[in-house]
PDB file of C-alpha atoms in Angstrom:
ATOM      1  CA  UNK H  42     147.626 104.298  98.897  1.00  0.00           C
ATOM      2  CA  UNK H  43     144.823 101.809  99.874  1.00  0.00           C
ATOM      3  CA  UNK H  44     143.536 104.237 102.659  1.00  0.00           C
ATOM      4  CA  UNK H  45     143.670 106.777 100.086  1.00  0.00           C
ATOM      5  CA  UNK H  46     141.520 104.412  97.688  1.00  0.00           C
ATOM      6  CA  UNK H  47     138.809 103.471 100.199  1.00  0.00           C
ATOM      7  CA  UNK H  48     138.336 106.787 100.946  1.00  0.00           C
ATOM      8  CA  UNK H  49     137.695 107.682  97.183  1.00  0.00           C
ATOM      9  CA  UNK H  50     135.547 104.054  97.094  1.00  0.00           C
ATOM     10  CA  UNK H  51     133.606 105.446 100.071  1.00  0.00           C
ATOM     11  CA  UNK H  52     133.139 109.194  98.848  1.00  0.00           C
ATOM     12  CA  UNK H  53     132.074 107.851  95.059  1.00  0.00           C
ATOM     13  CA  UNK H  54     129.466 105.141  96.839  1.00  0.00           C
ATOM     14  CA  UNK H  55     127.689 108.054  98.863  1.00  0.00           C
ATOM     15  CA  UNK H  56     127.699 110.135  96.172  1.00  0.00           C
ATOM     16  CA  UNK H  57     125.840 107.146  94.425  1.00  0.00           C
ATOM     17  CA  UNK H  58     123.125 106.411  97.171  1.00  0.00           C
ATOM     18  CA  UNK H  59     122.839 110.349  97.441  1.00  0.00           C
ATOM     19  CA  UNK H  60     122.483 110.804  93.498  1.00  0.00           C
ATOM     20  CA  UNK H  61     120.149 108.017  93.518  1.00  0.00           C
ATOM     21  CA  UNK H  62     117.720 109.174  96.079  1.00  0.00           C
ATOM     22  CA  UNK H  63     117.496 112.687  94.432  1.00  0.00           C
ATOM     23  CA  UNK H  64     117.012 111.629  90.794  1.00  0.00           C
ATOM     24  CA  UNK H  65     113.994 114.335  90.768  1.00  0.00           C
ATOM     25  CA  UNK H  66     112.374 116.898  93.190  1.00  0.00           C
ATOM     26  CA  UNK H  67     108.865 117.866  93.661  1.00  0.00           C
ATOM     27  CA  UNK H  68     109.175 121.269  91.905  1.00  0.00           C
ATOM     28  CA  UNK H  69     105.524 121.680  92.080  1.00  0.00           C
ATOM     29  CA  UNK H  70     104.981 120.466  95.913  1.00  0.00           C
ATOM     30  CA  UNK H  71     102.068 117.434  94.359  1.00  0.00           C
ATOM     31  CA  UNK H  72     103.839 115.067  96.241  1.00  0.00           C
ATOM     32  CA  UNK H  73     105.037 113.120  93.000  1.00  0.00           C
ATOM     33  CA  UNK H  74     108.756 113.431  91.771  1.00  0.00           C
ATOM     34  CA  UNK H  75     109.128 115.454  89.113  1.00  0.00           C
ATOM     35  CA  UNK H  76     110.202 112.735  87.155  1.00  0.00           C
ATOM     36  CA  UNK H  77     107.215 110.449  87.828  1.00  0.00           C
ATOM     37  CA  UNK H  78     104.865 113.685  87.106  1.00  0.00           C
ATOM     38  CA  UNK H  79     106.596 113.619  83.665  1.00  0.00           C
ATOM     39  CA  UNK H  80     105.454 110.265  83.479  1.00  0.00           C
ATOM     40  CA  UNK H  81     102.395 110.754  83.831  1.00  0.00           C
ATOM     41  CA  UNK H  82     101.865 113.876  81.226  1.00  0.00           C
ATOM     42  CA  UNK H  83     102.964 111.580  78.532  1.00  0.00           C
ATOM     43  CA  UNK H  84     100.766 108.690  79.223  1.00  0.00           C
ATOM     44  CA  UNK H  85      97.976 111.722  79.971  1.00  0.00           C
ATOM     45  CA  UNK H  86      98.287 112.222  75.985  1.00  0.00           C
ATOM     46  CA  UNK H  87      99.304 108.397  75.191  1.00  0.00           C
ATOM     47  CA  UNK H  88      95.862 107.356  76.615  1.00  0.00           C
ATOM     48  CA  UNK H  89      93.817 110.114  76.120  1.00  0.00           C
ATOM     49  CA  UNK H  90      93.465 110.414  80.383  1.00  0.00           C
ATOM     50  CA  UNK H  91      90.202 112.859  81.440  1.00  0.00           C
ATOM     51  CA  UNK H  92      90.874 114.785  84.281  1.00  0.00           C
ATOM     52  CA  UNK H  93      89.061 111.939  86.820  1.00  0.00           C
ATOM     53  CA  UNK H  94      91.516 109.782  85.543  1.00  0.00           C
ATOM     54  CA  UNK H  95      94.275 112.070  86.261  1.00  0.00           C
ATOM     55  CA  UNK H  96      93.446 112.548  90.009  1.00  0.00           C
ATOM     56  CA  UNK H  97      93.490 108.687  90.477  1.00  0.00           C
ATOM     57  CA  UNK H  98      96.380 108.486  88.238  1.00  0.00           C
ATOM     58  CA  UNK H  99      98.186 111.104  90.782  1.00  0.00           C
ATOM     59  CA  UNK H 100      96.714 109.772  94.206  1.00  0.00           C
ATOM     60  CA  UNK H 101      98.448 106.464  93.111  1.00  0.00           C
ATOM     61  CA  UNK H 102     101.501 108.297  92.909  1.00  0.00           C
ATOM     62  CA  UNK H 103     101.695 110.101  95.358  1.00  0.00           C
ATOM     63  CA  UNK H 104     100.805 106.618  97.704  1.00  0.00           C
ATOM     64  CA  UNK H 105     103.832 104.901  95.917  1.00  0.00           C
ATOM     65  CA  UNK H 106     105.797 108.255  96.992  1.00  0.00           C
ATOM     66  CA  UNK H 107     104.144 108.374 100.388  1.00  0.00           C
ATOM     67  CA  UNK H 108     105.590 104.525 101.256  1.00  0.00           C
ATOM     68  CA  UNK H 109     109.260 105.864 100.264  1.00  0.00           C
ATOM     69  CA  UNK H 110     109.103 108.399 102.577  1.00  0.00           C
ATOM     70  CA  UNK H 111     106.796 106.821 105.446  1.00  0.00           C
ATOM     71  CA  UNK H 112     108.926 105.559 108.466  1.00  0.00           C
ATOM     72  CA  UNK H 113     106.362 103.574 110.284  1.00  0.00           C
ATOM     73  CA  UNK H 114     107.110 103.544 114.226  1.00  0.00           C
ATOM     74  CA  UNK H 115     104.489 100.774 114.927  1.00  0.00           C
ATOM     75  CA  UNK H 116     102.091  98.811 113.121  1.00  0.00           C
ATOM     76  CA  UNK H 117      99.172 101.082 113.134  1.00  0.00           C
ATOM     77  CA  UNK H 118     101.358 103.379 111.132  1.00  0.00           C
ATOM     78  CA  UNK H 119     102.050 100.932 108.508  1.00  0.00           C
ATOM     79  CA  UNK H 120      98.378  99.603 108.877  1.00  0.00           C
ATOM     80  CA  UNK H 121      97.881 103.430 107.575  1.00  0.00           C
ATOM     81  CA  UNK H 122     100.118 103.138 104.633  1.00  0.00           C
ATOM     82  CA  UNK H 123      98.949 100.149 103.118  1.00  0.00           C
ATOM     83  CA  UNK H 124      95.032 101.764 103.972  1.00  0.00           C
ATOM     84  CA  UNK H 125      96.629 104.510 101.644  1.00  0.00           C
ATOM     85  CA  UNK H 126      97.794 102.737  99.044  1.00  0.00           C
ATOM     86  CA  UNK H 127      94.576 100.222  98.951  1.00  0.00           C
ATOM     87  CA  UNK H 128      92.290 103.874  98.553  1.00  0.00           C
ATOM     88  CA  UNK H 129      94.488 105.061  95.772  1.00  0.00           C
ATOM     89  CA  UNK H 130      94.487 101.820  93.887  1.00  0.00           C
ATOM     90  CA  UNK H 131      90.791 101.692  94.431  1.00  0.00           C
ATOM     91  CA  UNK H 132      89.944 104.273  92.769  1.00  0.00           C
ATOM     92  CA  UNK H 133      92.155 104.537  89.809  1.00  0.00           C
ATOM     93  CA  UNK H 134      90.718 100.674  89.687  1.00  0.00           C
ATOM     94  CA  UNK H 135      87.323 102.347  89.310  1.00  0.00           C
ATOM     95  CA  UNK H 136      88.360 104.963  86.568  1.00  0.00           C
ATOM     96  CA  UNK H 137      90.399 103.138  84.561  1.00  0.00           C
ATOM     97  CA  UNK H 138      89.779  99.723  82.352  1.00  0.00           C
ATOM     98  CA  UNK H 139      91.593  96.968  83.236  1.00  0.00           C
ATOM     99  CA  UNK H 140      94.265  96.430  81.019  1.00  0.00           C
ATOM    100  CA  UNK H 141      95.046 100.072  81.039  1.00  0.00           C
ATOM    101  CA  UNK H 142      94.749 100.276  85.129  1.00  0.00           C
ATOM    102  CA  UNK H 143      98.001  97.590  84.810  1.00  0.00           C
ATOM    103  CA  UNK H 144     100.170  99.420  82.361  1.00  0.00           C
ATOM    104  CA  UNK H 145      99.715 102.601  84.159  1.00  0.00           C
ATOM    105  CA  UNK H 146      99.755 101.183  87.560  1.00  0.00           C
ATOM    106  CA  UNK H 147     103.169  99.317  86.829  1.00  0.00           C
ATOM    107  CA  UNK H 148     105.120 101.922  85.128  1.00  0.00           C
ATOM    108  CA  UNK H 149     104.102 104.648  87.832  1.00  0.00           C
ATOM    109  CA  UNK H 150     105.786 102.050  90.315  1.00  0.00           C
ATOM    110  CA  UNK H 151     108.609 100.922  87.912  1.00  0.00           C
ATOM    111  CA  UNK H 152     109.405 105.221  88.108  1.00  0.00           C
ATOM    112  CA  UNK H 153     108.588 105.618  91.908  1.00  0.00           C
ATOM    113  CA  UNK H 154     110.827 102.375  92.947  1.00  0.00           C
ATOM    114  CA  UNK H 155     113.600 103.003  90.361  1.00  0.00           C
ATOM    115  CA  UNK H 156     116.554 102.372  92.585  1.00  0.00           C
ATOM    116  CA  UNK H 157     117.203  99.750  94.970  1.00  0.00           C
ATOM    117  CA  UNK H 158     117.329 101.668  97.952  1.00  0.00           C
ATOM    118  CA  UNK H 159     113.672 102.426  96.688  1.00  0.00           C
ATOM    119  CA  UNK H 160     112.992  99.204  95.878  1.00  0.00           C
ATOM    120  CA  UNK H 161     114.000  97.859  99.590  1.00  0.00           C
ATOM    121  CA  UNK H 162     111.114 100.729 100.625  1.00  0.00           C
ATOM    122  CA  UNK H 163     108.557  99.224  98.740  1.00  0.00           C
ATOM    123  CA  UNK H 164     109.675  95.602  99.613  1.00  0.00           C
ATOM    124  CA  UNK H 165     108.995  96.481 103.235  1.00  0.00           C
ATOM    125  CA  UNK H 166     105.427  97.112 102.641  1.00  0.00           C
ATOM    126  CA  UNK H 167     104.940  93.881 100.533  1.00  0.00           C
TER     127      UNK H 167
END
């Protein structure tokens, strides 16, 4: 009975991990999740975002999306990533004020880095 039940345990916890990392595709083929593209449609209309906005809004994502799926062999790779991510931040820095760069820039991250096996990703790269 308890082989039986760590079998189930161990079946219903890769089903979770599995589940977790496939919460959306990239039905498009953007390089954003699905989910995270949502995202950003609704805060295109919530802010009133111009299409300049939009590409900077979507190169940040797509960064964020990049480091989950980066596996950096050496440190010029990972050198690369965070080269990445500093572009894409720049320049949705540049198109968007301030306050507004922060709410969009966090919630993008808060959707990219939504489970913990995403949040270890981003963790390496902090």
């Amino acid at each position: 009975m308890n082989r039986i039940l760590s079998v189930f345990s161990l079946f219903a916890l890769t089903f979770t991990i599995v589940s977790a990392q496939s919460v959306s595709g990239d039905s498009n083929g953007n390089g954003i999740r699905d989910d995270v593209d949502s995202l950003i449609s609704s805060m295109a209309s919530s802010y009133s975002l111009q299409a300049p906005q939009l590409s900077a809004v979507a190169q940040v994502a797509r960064s964020q999306q990049y480091i989950l799926s980066a596996n950096p062999q050496n440190r010029a790779q990972a050198i690369e990533i965070a080269k990445r991510d500093a572009a894409a931040t720049n320049c949705a820095s540049s198109r968007l004020p301030g306050t507004l760069m922060e709410i969009v820039y966090s919630r993008i991250e808060t959707a990219t880095f939504n489970t913990v096996e995403r949040q270890a990703a981003q963790d390496y790269y902090i």
